[in-house]
Amino acid sequence: MNRTIKRAGTVTLLLVIALLARVTWVQMVHGEALADSDKNRRNAMERYSQPFGDIIVAGDPVTGSKPTDEGGDLKYQRTYTDGPLYAPVTGFGSQVRGWTQLEGIYRDVLDGSDDRLKSPLDLVTGKQGKPGNVLTTIDPDVQRAGYRALGHKKGAAVAIDPSNGKILGTVSTPSFDPSKITGGGEDDAAAWKKLSAEDDGDKDDTKPTLNRALRQPVPPGSTFKLVVAAAALEDGLYSSVDERTHSPDPYTLKGTSTPLENENKSAPCKNASLRTALRYSCNNVFGKLATDLGKDRVREQAEKFGFNDSKQDVPVRAAESHFPTSMDEAQTGLSGIGQFEVTATPLQMAMVSQAIAAGGELTDPHMVSQVQDSGGGTLQSFDDPDAHRVMSEDTARQLRSAMQTVVDEGTGSNAKIPGMTVGGKTGTAQHGVDNSGTPYAWFTSYGENADGKQVAVAVVVEDSDAARAEVSGNGLAAPIAKKMMAAALR
């Protein structure tokens, strides 16, 4: 045999052996990872080969499916009913941009790829099962009341049933219509560019895809005074909300010459009781309380409510609400009025009112009640969530009474609902360099009807058409909370 041909044959044989070895290695070691990769087009084709399961609100689907407008190898795309209303609940499912929130968490159930939906034969062949559904805890009346009340304002609201932790409403404005970005066409791409502020000539910097109810922690202002009041009662620093405190007015922050003054100069804040201090939102009282308790005691109470929890799942992962661990005494005083580096989501402040309303016990908030297969069988249930005690029943009872005074006689009068018991706490939080930003208007509250049914609601308005001097928790946030409470309790 010609030596050249022999060498060429040998090299070719070695190359074939190397190729076979490589293919075998890839199939045995990386085969499963490659098969499951989101970059595997066959997986996408399989996922979009049939109509999806639905996300359900009060028995009705708020999602759907339709044949893809542009055709192609992805046969179906997502649709949404009342998309802007429910976007903070559903998130979106997009052929190009992926899946978020409940759509993302339960994608395998909704597209039929979850092994629990497959028959034994499907498991062997790798065939998709029949898609399942996700049942939410959302009350459409509460959701709609919050969405309409927030209107064109930038803000968010959360409503929770204190007895079982069910989230009845999670509203974020401005919102967006997920239906406009589910496909892969030019219109979808243009809509996404505007939503994500990618188009400098026509950008939307209000971040409508941001879920402000769960994912936007901001300074909570005076609503945080409820946490400090709970710490003071639980610690025994004061035994009653009606016991007079030792609080000079103004109070000078420890180690500084800076006075902590009150917005209402005529309010009876000097040595005021906790009830009076909550009623008039006395900064001097809560600044001194936090300093007297110390940063560690206030932090301990805050963490019982859920602050500093980086894994708060409802089941969407909520952003961490933050209470700082390293502060001097002056900074601790500022933290007592919800300033310095304290931040909270509307979910977190709703949880504060939730625990107070429920007698001091906090049930894990959640917005999914069941995950079902196509026939209605239960794959997963959340009917028995975990709970833990945040404060004694007596402390919770006293705080409920003080919050009622805030609404009946104090700064939260716009939350009154005839025939119902309502308690709340207002807040106006400064932010920005030298407090240059428009203040955030807060209100956290609970309501109870004659039958004993309760709801806890927290609202934050980040921006509105109101002049800076007119921004207040009672003026902007309390009326929104009132409408959501009324919807939940009537």
Short mmCIF file of C-alpha atoms in Angstrom, two decimals:
data_model
loop_
_atom_site.label_atom_id
_atom_site.label_comp_id
_atom_site.label_asym_id
_atom_site.label_seq_id
_atom_site.Cartn_x
_atom_site.Cartn_y
_atom_site.Cartn_z
CA MET A 1 0.00 0.00 0.00
CA ASN A 2 1.17 3.48 -0.80
CA ARG A 3 2.77 4.96 2.33
CA THR A 4 0.90 8.28 1.86
CA ILE A 5 -2.45 6.52 1.60
CA LYS A 6 -1.63 4.44 4.67
CA ARG A 7 -0.79 7.50 6.74
CA ALA A 8 -3.91 9.32 5.56
CA GLY A 9 -6.03 6.31 6.45
CA THR A 10 -4.46 6.09 9.90
CA VAL A 11 -5.08 9.77 10.59
CA THR A 12 -8.67 9.48 9.36
CA LEU A 13 -9.26 6.45 11.59
CA LEU A 14 -7.88 8.32 14.60
CA LEU A 15 -10.10 11.28 13.84
CA VAL A 16 -13.15 9.01 13.60
CA ILE A 17 -12.25 7.35 16.93
CA ALA A 18 -11.77 10.79 18.55
CA LEU A 19 -15.10 11.96 17.18
CA LEU A 20 -16.90 8.86 18.46
CA ALA A 21 -15.23 9.28 21.86
CA ARG A 22 -16.29 12.91 21.99
CA VAL A 23 -19.88 12.14 21.04
CA THR A 24 -20.03 9.36 23.62
CA TRP A 25 -18.58 11.67 26.29
CA VAL A 26 -21.05 14.44 25.49
CA GLN A 27 -24.03 12.07 25.51
CA MET A 28 -23.08 10.30 28.74
CA VAL A 29 -21.72 13.22 30.78
CA HIS A 30 -23.46 16.31 29.40
CA GLY A 31 -26.44 14.79 27.61
CA GLU A 32 -29.03 15.55 30.28
CA ALA A 33 -27.82 19.12 30.80
CA LEU A 34 -27.86 19.81 27.07
CA ALA A 35 -31.30 18.27 26.69
CA ASP A 36 -32.67 20.47 29.49
CA SER A 37 -30.93 23.67 28.39
CA ASP A 38 -33.12 26.67 27.60
CA LYS A 39 -30.95 27.17 24.50
CA ASN A 40 -32.11 23.83 23.12
CA ARG A 41 -34.60 24.87 20.44
CA ARG A 42 -36.34 21.52 20.61
CA ASN A 43 -37.28 22.21 24.21
CA ALA A 44 -38.84 25.52 23.22
CA MET A 45 -40.72 23.84 20.37
CA GLU A 46 -42.03 21.23 22.82
CA ARG A 47 -43.07 23.84 25.41
CA TYR A 48 -45.01 25.86 22.86
CA SER A 49 -46.54 22.87 21.06
CA GLN A 50 -49.87 23.00 22.94
CA PRO A 51 -52.04 25.53 24.81
CA PHE A 52 -50.77 26.30 28.30
CA GLY A 53 -52.46 25.75 31.63
CA ASP A 54 -53.87 28.77 33.41
CA ILE A 55 -53.41 31.01 36.42
CA ILE A 56 -56.78 31.20 38.16
CA VAL A 57 -58.31 34.07 40.16
CA ALA A 58 -61.56 33.32 42.03
CA GLY A 59 -62.38 30.44 39.69
CA ASP A 60 -61.70 32.31 36.46
CA PRO A 61 -58.53 32.11 34.33
CA VAL A 62 -56.64 35.39 33.88
CA THR A 63 -54.29 33.80 31.35
CA GLY A 64 -54.88 31.99 28.06
CA SER A 65 -53.22 30.79 24.86
CA LYS A 66 -53.54 31.50 21.15
CA PRO A 67 -51.79 30.35 17.97
CA THR A 68 -48.62 32.34 17.38
CA ASP A 69 -49.34 35.36 15.18
CA GLU A 70 -46.18 34.98 13.10
CA GLY A 71 -46.41 31.21 12.69
CA GLY A 72 -43.03 29.48 12.83
CA ASP A 73 -41.99 26.48 14.90
CA LEU A 74 -43.46 27.83 18.18
CA LYS A 75 -47.15 27.10 17.79
CA TYR A 76 -48.71 28.93 20.76
CA GLN A 77 -48.14 32.10 22.77
CA ARG A 78 -49.52 33.46 26.04
CA THR A 79 -52.51 35.78 26.36
CA TYR A 80 -53.76 37.71 29.39
CA THR A 81 -57.18 38.87 30.56
CA ASP A 82 -57.03 42.27 32.29
CA GLY A 83 -53.27 42.10 31.82
CA PRO A 84 -52.30 45.38 33.55
CA LEU A 85 -54.55 44.57 36.51
CA TYR A 86 -53.01 41.16 37.18
CA ALA A 87 -49.45 41.64 35.89
CA PRO A 88 -48.06 41.93 39.48
CA VAL A 89 -49.57 38.50 40.14
CA THR A 90 -48.96 36.57 36.93
CA GLY A 91 -45.76 38.13 35.63
CA PHE A 92 -45.33 37.27 31.94
CA GLY A 93 -44.48 34.34 29.70
CA SER A 94 -42.64 35.29 26.52
CA GLN A 95 -41.27 33.26 23.62
CA VAL A 96 -38.22 35.55 23.57
CA ARG A 97 -37.84 37.09 27.03
CA GLY A 98 -38.58 34.16 29.31
CA TRP A 99 -41.02 33.75 32.17
CA THR A 100 -41.39 35.73 35.39
CA GLN A 101 -43.23 35.54 38.73
CA LEU A 102 -45.97 32.87 38.90
CA GLU A 103 -45.52 32.15 35.20
CA GLY A 104 -41.85 31.42 35.82
CA ILE A 105 -42.17 29.57 39.12
CA TYR A 106 -44.81 27.18 37.78
CA ARG A 107 -43.70 27.08 34.14
CA ASP A 108 -43.25 23.29 34.14
CA VAL A 109 -46.81 22.81 35.41
CA LEU A 110 -48.29 25.35 33.03
CA ASP A 111 -46.59 23.89 29.92
CA GLY A 112 -47.04 20.23 30.88
CA SER A 113 -43.37 19.32 31.31
CA ASP A 114 -43.65 18.65 35.08
CA ASP A 115 -43.14 14.91 35.67
CA ARG A 116 -46.19 14.84 37.98
CA LEU A 117 -48.37 15.53 34.94
CA LYS A 118 -47.01 12.66 32.83
CA SER A 119 -48.12 9.07 32.46
CA PRO A 120 -45.53 6.28 32.80
CA LEU A 121 -45.38 6.08 29.00
CA ASP A 122 -44.85 9.86 28.77
CA LEU A 123 -41.92 9.57 31.17
CA VAL A 124 -40.29 6.96 28.96
CA THR A 125 -40.93 8.75 25.65
CA GLY A 126 -40.34 12.27 26.98
CA LYS A 127 -43.76 13.43 25.74
CA GLN A 128 -45.36 16.53 27.32
CA GLY A 129 -48.18 15.90 29.76
CA LYS A 130 -51.46 17.81 29.85
CA PRO A 131 -50.79 21.23 31.41
CA GLY A 132 -51.96 21.96 34.94
CA ASN A 133 -53.31 25.12 36.57
CA VAL A 134 -52.27 27.45 39.40
CA LEU A 135 -55.01 28.67 41.76
CA THR A 136 -54.29 32.01 43.45
CA THR A 137 -55.61 33.54 46.68
CA ILE A 138 -56.30 36.88 44.96
CA ASP A 139 -59.71 38.48 45.51
CA PRO A 140 -60.60 40.25 42.22
CA ASP A 141 -62.66 42.91 44.01
CA VAL A 142 -59.75 43.82 46.29
CA GLN A 143 -57.26 43.76 43.39
CA ARG A 144 -59.46 45.98 41.25
CA ALA A 145 -60.20 48.41 44.09
CA GLY A 146 -56.48 48.95 44.71
CA TYR A 147 -55.64 49.25 41.02
CA ARG A 148 -58.34 51.82 40.35
CA ALA A 149 -57.56 53.80 43.49
CA LEU A 150 -53.84 54.03 42.68
CA GLY A 151 -54.74 55.09 39.14
CA HIS A 152 -51.92 57.06 37.50
CA LYS A 153 -49.88 57.33 40.68
CA LYS A 154 -46.58 55.51 41.03
CA GLY A 155 -47.03 53.15 43.96
CA ALA A 156 -48.13 49.78 45.27
CA ALA A 157 -50.49 48.07 47.69
CA VAL A 158 -50.82 44.67 49.37
CA ALA A 159 -53.83 43.19 51.16
CA ILE A 160 -53.58 40.08 53.37
CA ASP A 161 -56.12 38.00 55.31
CA PRO A 162 -54.57 37.94 58.84
CA SER A 163 -56.28 34.66 59.77
CA ASN A 164 -54.58 32.54 57.12
CA GLY A 165 -51.92 34.64 55.37
CA LYS A 166 -53.72 34.66 52.02
CA ILE A 167 -52.70 37.60 49.85
CA LEU A 168 -55.96 39.09 48.58
CA GLY A 169 -54.40 41.80 46.46
CA THR A 170 -50.99 42.82 45.16
CA VAL A 171 -51.10 45.98 43.07
CA SER A 172 -48.27 47.87 41.37
CA THR A 173 -48.61 51.00 39.26
CA PRO A 174 -47.84 51.99 36.61
CA SER A 175 -48.45 48.54 35.20
CA PHE A 176 -48.22 46.99 31.73
CA ASP A 177 -50.02 44.53 29.48
CA PRO A 178 -48.04 41.26 29.31
CA SER A 179 -49.96 40.24 26.17
CA LYS A 180 -47.98 42.78 24.15
CA ILE A 181 -44.62 41.08 24.75
CA THR A 182 -45.42 37.36 24.61
CA GLY A 183 -44.54 36.78 20.93
CA GLY A 184 -41.41 37.17 18.86
CA GLY A 185 -42.58 39.72 16.31
CA GLU A 186 -41.57 43.32 15.68
CA ASP A 187 -44.48 44.75 17.67
CA ASP A 188 -43.50 42.65 20.69
CA ALA A 189 -39.89 43.78 20.41
CA ALA A 190 -40.92 47.46 20.19
CA ALA A 191 -43.21 47.10 23.22
CA TRP A 192 -40.43 45.46 25.21
CA LYS A 193 -37.92 48.19 24.32
CA LYS A 194 -40.29 50.81 25.65
CA LEU A 195 -41.03 48.86 28.83
CA SER A 196 -37.39 48.17 29.57
CA ALA A 197 -36.26 51.73 28.74
CA GLU A 198 -33.94 50.48 26.00
CA ASP A 199 -35.13 53.02 23.43
CA ASP A 200 -33.58 56.37 24.43
CA GLY A 201 -35.91 58.25 22.13
CA ASP A 202 -39.09 56.86 23.65
CA LYS A 203 -38.20 55.32 26.96
CA ASP A 204 -40.45 54.61 29.91
CA ASP A 205 -38.42 55.32 33.05
CA THR A 206 -41.29 54.51 35.42
CA LYS A 207 -40.29 50.81 35.34
CA PRO A 208 -43.77 49.36 34.78
CA THR A 209 -42.46 45.78 34.82
CA LEU A 210 -41.11 46.28 38.37
CA ASN A 211 -43.39 44.68 40.96
CA ARG A 212 -43.33 47.49 43.51
CA ALA A 213 -45.58 45.58 45.91
CA LEU A 214 -42.99 42.83 46.42
CA ARG A 215 -39.73 44.02 44.89
CA GLN A 216 -39.35 47.73 45.76
CA PRO A 217 -38.16 48.39 49.36
CA VAL A 218 -38.22 52.09 50.27
CA PRO A 219 -37.99 54.03 53.57
CA PRO A 220 -41.18 53.23 55.54
CA GLY A 221 -41.20 56.47 57.52
CA SER A 222 -43.53 56.65 60.50
CA THR A 223 -45.28 53.34 59.74
CA PHE A 224 -42.17 51.75 61.28
CA LYS A 225 -43.14 53.29 64.62
CA LEU A 226 -45.49 50.33 65.10
CA VAL A 227 -42.44 48.05 65.19
CA VAL A 228 -40.73 50.26 67.78
CA ALA A 229 -43.91 50.43 69.87
CA ALA A 230 -44.15 46.63 69.82
CA ALA A 231 -40.51 46.37 70.93
CA ALA A 232 -41.08 48.81 73.80
CA LEU A 233 -44.11 46.89 75.10
CA GLU A 234 -42.53 43.46 74.63
CA ASP A 235 -39.32 44.60 76.34
CA GLY A 236 -41.24 46.01 79.30
CA LEU A 237 -39.82 49.49 78.78
CA TYR A 238 -43.44 50.59 79.07
CA SER A 239 -46.29 48.40 80.26
CA SER A 240 -49.16 50.12 78.50
CA VAL A 241 -49.84 52.26 75.44
CA ASP A 242 -51.38 54.76 77.87
CA GLU A 243 -48.36 55.08 80.17
CA ARG A 244 -46.55 58.39 79.76
CA THR A 245 -43.08 58.12 78.30
CA HIS A 246 -39.97 60.11 79.20
CA SER A 247 -39.61 62.03 75.93
CA PRO A 248 -38.41 65.65 75.76
CA ASP A 249 -39.72 67.68 72.83
CA PRO A 250 -37.67 68.19 70.78
CA TYR A 251 -35.44 65.20 71.42
CA THR A 252 -31.76 65.70 70.64
CA LEU A 253 -30.18 62.71 68.94
CA LYS A 254 -27.54 61.11 71.16
CA GLY A 255 -24.00 62.29 70.52
CA THR A 256 -25.16 65.19 68.33
CA SER A 257 -26.67 68.63 68.60
CA THR A 258 -29.39 67.72 66.08
CA PRO A 259 -32.96 68.01 67.42
CA LEU A 260 -35.53 65.46 66.26
CA GLU A 261 -38.55 67.67 65.77
CA ASN A 262 -42.18 66.94 65.00
CA GLU A 263 -44.10 67.90 61.89
CA ASN A 264 -47.01 69.14 63.99
CA LYS A 265 -45.43 71.73 66.30
CA SER A 266 -48.58 72.04 68.40
CA ALA A 267 -49.03 68.31 69.01
CA PRO A 268 -48.83 67.20 72.67
CA CYS A 269 -45.71 65.10 72.08
CA LYS A 270 -43.69 65.94 75.20
CA ASN A 271 -43.64 62.82 77.42
CA ALA A 272 -46.56 61.49 75.34
CA SER A 273 -47.93 57.99 75.80
CA LEU A 274 -47.53 55.50 72.96
CA ARG A 275 -51.18 55.98 72.04
CA THR A 276 -50.78 59.74 71.79
CA ALA A 277 -47.41 59.41 70.06
CA LEU A 278 -48.93 57.15 67.39
CA ARG A 279 -51.97 59.39 67.06
CA TYR A 280 -49.85 62.49 66.38
CA SER A 281 -46.86 60.58 64.93
CA CYS A 282 -44.42 62.07 67.46
CA ASN A 283 -40.85 61.72 66.21
CA ASN A 284 -39.33 62.68 69.56
CA VAL A 285 -41.02 59.77 71.34
CA PHE A 286 -40.00 57.06 68.89
CA GLY A 287 -36.51 58.42 68.31
CA LYS A 288 -35.87 58.25 72.05
CA LEU A 289 -37.62 54.88 72.39
CA ALA A 290 -35.35 53.31 69.76
CA THR A 291 -32.28 54.81 71.43
CA ASP A 292 -33.35 53.58 74.88
CA LEU A 293 -34.10 50.08 73.56
CA GLY A 294 -30.86 49.92 71.56
CA LYS A 295 -30.35 48.84 67.98
CA ASP A 296 -30.21 45.11 68.79
CA ARG A 297 -33.57 45.03 70.57
CA VAL A 298 -35.30 46.99 67.81
CA ARG A 299 -33.65 44.78 65.17
CA GLU A 300 -34.81 41.64 66.99
CA GLN A 301 -38.41 42.84 66.94
CA ALA A 302 -38.17 43.96 63.32
CA GLU A 303 -36.83 40.56 62.26
CA LYS A 304 -39.78 38.83 63.96
CA PHE A 305 -42.00 40.79 61.59
CA GLY A 306 -39.89 39.70 58.60
CA PHE A 307 -37.20 42.35 58.17
CA ASN A 308 -33.74 41.14 57.05
CA ASP A 309 -35.26 37.99 55.54
CA SER A 310 -33.55 37.43 52.19
CA LYS A 311 -35.74 34.41 51.37
CA GLN A 312 -39.26 35.76 51.71
CA ASP A 313 -41.20 33.68 49.17
CA VAL A 314 -44.93 34.15 48.55
CA PRO A 315 -44.01 32.09 46.36
CA VAL A 316 -42.52 34.94 44.28
CA ARG A 317 -39.26 35.96 45.97
CA ALA A 318 -39.85 39.32 47.68
CA ALA A 319 -37.04 41.82 48.07
CA GLU A 320 -35.47 41.96 51.51
CA SER A 321 -36.82 44.65 53.82
CA HIS A 322 -33.82 46.03 55.66
CA PHE A 323 -33.12 47.05 59.24
CA PRO A 324 -29.46 48.01 59.69
CA THR A 325 -27.26 46.04 62.10
CA SER A 326 -24.48 48.61 62.52
CA MET A 327 -25.53 52.01 63.87
CA ASP A 328 -24.45 54.55 66.44
CA GLU A 329 -26.99 55.95 68.91
CA ALA A 330 -27.98 58.88 66.71
CA GLN A 331 -28.57 56.59 63.74
CA THR A 332 -30.56 54.23 65.99
CA GLY A 333 -32.78 57.18 66.90
CA LEU A 334 -33.39 57.93 63.24
CA SER A 335 -34.18 54.27 62.57
CA GLY A 336 -36.92 54.55 65.20
CA ILE A 337 -38.89 56.82 62.86
CA GLY A 338 -38.27 54.63 59.81
CA GLN A 339 -35.40 56.67 58.42
CA PHE A 340 -31.59 56.24 58.19
CA GLU A 341 -31.12 52.93 56.28
CA VAL A 342 -34.45 51.30 57.14
CA THR A 343 -36.35 50.10 54.06
CA ALA A 344 -39.53 48.07 53.60
CA THR A 345 -41.75 46.73 50.86
CA PRO A 346 -45.52 47.18 50.97
CA LEU A 347 -45.69 43.43 51.61
CA GLN A 348 -43.54 43.86 54.72
CA MET A 349 -45.60 46.71 56.17
CA ALA A 350 -48.79 44.75 55.46
CA MET A 351 -47.24 41.91 57.47
CA VAL A 352 -46.75 44.28 60.43
CA SER A 353 -50.47 45.12 60.47
CA GLN A 354 -51.31 41.48 59.74
CA ALA A 355 -49.55 40.26 62.89
CA ILE A 356 -51.11 42.98 65.05
CA ALA A 357 -54.60 42.18 63.73
CA ALA A 358 -54.12 38.42 64.28
CA GLY A 359 -53.32 38.74 67.98
CA GLY A 360 -49.56 38.74 67.60
CA GLU A 361 -49.21 35.67 65.38
CA LEU A 362 -47.88 36.03 61.84
CA THR A 363 -48.96 33.44 59.26
CA ASP A 364 -46.69 33.20 56.23
CA PRO A 365 -48.25 35.32 53.47
CA HIS A 366 -48.86 33.50 50.19
CA MET A 367 -50.75 34.12 46.94
CA VAL A 368 -51.11 30.55 45.66
CA SER A 369 -53.62 28.20 47.28
CA GLN A 370 -53.23 25.12 45.08
CA VAL A 371 -51.39 23.73 42.08
CA GLN A 372 -53.58 21.31 40.12
CA ASP A 373 -53.27 18.85 37.25
CA SER A 374 -55.48 19.11 34.17
CA GLY A 375 -58.26 17.12 35.85
CA GLY A 376 -58.37 19.28 38.97
CA GLY A 377 -56.34 16.91 41.13
CA THR A 378 -54.13 18.58 43.73
CA LEU A 379 -50.40 18.47 43.06
CA GLN A 380 -49.51 20.93 45.82
CA SER A 381 -51.55 22.71 48.50
CA PHE A 382 -50.75 25.76 50.62
CA ASP A 383 -53.81 25.55 52.87
CA ASP A 384 -51.73 25.06 56.03
CA PRO A 385 -48.93 27.67 56.00
CA ASP A 386 -46.42 28.09 58.80
CA ALA A 387 -46.97 30.69 61.52
CA HIS A 388 -44.94 32.13 64.38
CA ARG A 389 -45.56 34.46 67.30
CA VAL A 390 -44.31 38.00 66.85
CA MET A 391 -45.61 39.50 70.10
CA SER A 392 -47.91 38.65 72.99
CA GLU A 393 -51.67 38.82 72.57
CA ASP A 394 -51.75 41.69 75.06
CA THR A 395 -49.23 43.73 73.09
CA ALA A 396 -51.18 43.11 69.87
CA ARG A 397 -54.45 44.10 71.58
CA GLN A 398 -52.95 47.36 72.83
CA LEU A 399 -51.49 48.23 69.46
CA ARG A 400 -54.82 47.54 67.74
CA SER A 401 -56.47 49.95 70.16
CA ALA A 402 -53.82 52.61 69.54
CA MET A 403 -54.13 52.18 65.76
CA GLN A 404 -57.88 52.68 66.04
CA THR A 405 -57.19 55.99 67.81
CA VAL A 406 -54.99 57.03 64.87
CA VAL A 407 -57.94 56.55 62.50
CA ASP A 408 -60.74 57.75 64.78
CA GLU A 409 -58.98 60.80 66.24
CA GLY A 410 -55.57 61.20 64.63
CA THR A 411 -53.62 61.35 61.38
CA GLY A 412 -55.41 58.43 59.66
CA SER A 413 -58.95 59.81 59.48
CA ASN A 414 -59.29 59.21 55.72
CA ALA A 415 -59.35 55.45 56.32
CA LYS A 416 -62.60 55.46 58.31
CA ILE A 417 -65.24 53.00 57.05
CA PRO A 418 -68.76 53.35 58.49
CA GLY A 419 -69.84 50.26 60.42
CA MET A 420 -66.33 48.78 60.56
CA THR A 421 -63.41 48.89 62.96
CA VAL A 422 -60.31 50.34 61.30
CA GLY A 423 -56.85 50.90 62.73
CA GLY A 424 -53.86 52.33 60.94
CA LYS A 425 -50.62 54.24 60.92
CA THR A 426 -49.60 56.96 58.49
CA GLY A 427 -46.09 57.67 57.27
CA THR A 428 -44.31 60.28 55.17
CA ALA A 429 -40.78 59.14 54.35
CA GLN A 430 -38.04 61.49 53.23
CA HIS A 431 -35.46 60.25 50.73
CA GLY A 432 -32.86 61.41 48.23
CA VAL A 433 -29.77 63.54 48.72
CA ASP A 434 -30.55 66.03 51.51
CA ASN A 435 -34.16 64.74 51.36
CA SER A 436 -34.52 66.28 47.90
CA GLY A 437 -36.81 63.55 46.57
CA THR A 438 -40.60 63.74 46.71
CA PRO A 439 -41.60 62.11 50.03
CA TYR A 440 -43.18 58.67 49.99
CA ALA A 441 -46.71 58.56 51.38
CA TRP A 442 -47.44 55.42 53.45
CA PHE A 443 -50.39 53.88 55.22
CA THR A 444 -50.52 50.48 56.93
CA SER A 445 -53.76 49.32 58.45
CA TYR A 446 -56.22 46.63 59.40
CA GLY A 447 -60.00 46.51 59.15
CA GLU A 448 -62.62 44.30 60.78
CA ASN A 449 -66.33 43.96 60.03
CA ALA A 450 -69.20 43.10 62.33
CA ASP A 451 -68.74 39.38 61.65
CA GLY A 452 -65.11 39.47 62.82
CA LYS A 453 -63.61 39.11 59.34
CA GLN A 454 -60.32 40.98 59.04
CA VAL A 455 -57.95 42.31 56.40
CA ALA A 456 -54.53 44.00 56.62
CA VAL A 457 -53.51 46.51 53.95
CA ALA A 458 -50.36 48.52 53.28
CA VAL A 459 -50.09 51.22 50.62
CA VAL A 460 -47.18 53.35 49.43
CA VAL A 461 -47.46 56.19 46.95
CA GLU A 462 -44.03 56.99 45.55
CA ASP A 463 -45.11 59.77 43.24
CA SER A 464 -48.34 61.56 42.38
CA ASP A 465 -49.63 64.83 40.98
CA ALA A 466 -49.80 66.33 44.49
CA ALA A 467 -47.50 69.21 45.41
CA ARG A 468 -44.68 68.30 47.78
CA ALA A 469 -46.32 70.14 50.68
CA GLU A 470 -49.52 68.13 50.15
CA VAL A 471 -47.87 64.70 50.27
CA SER A 472 -49.05 62.75 53.33
CA GLY A 473 -49.98 59.23 54.25
CA ASN A 474 -53.49 60.30 55.22
CA GLY A 475 -54.02 62.37 52.09
CA LEU A 476 -52.69 59.95 49.46
CA ALA A 477 -52.33 56.41 50.83
CA ALA A 478 -55.15 56.07 53.41
CA PRO A 479 -58.01 56.49 50.87
CA ILE A 480 -56.53 53.69 48.76
CA ALA A 481 -56.26 51.38 51.77
CA LYS A 482 -59.84 52.27 52.71
CA LYS A 483 -61.17 51.14 49.33
CA MET A 484 -59.25 47.87 49.46
CA MET A 485 -60.41 47.14 53.01
CA ALA A 486 -64.01 47.90 52.11
CA ALA A 487 -63.80 45.57 49.10
CA ALA A 488 -62.40 42.76 51.26
CA LEU A 489 -64.88 43.10 54.12
CA ARG A 490 -68.18 43.84 52.42
#
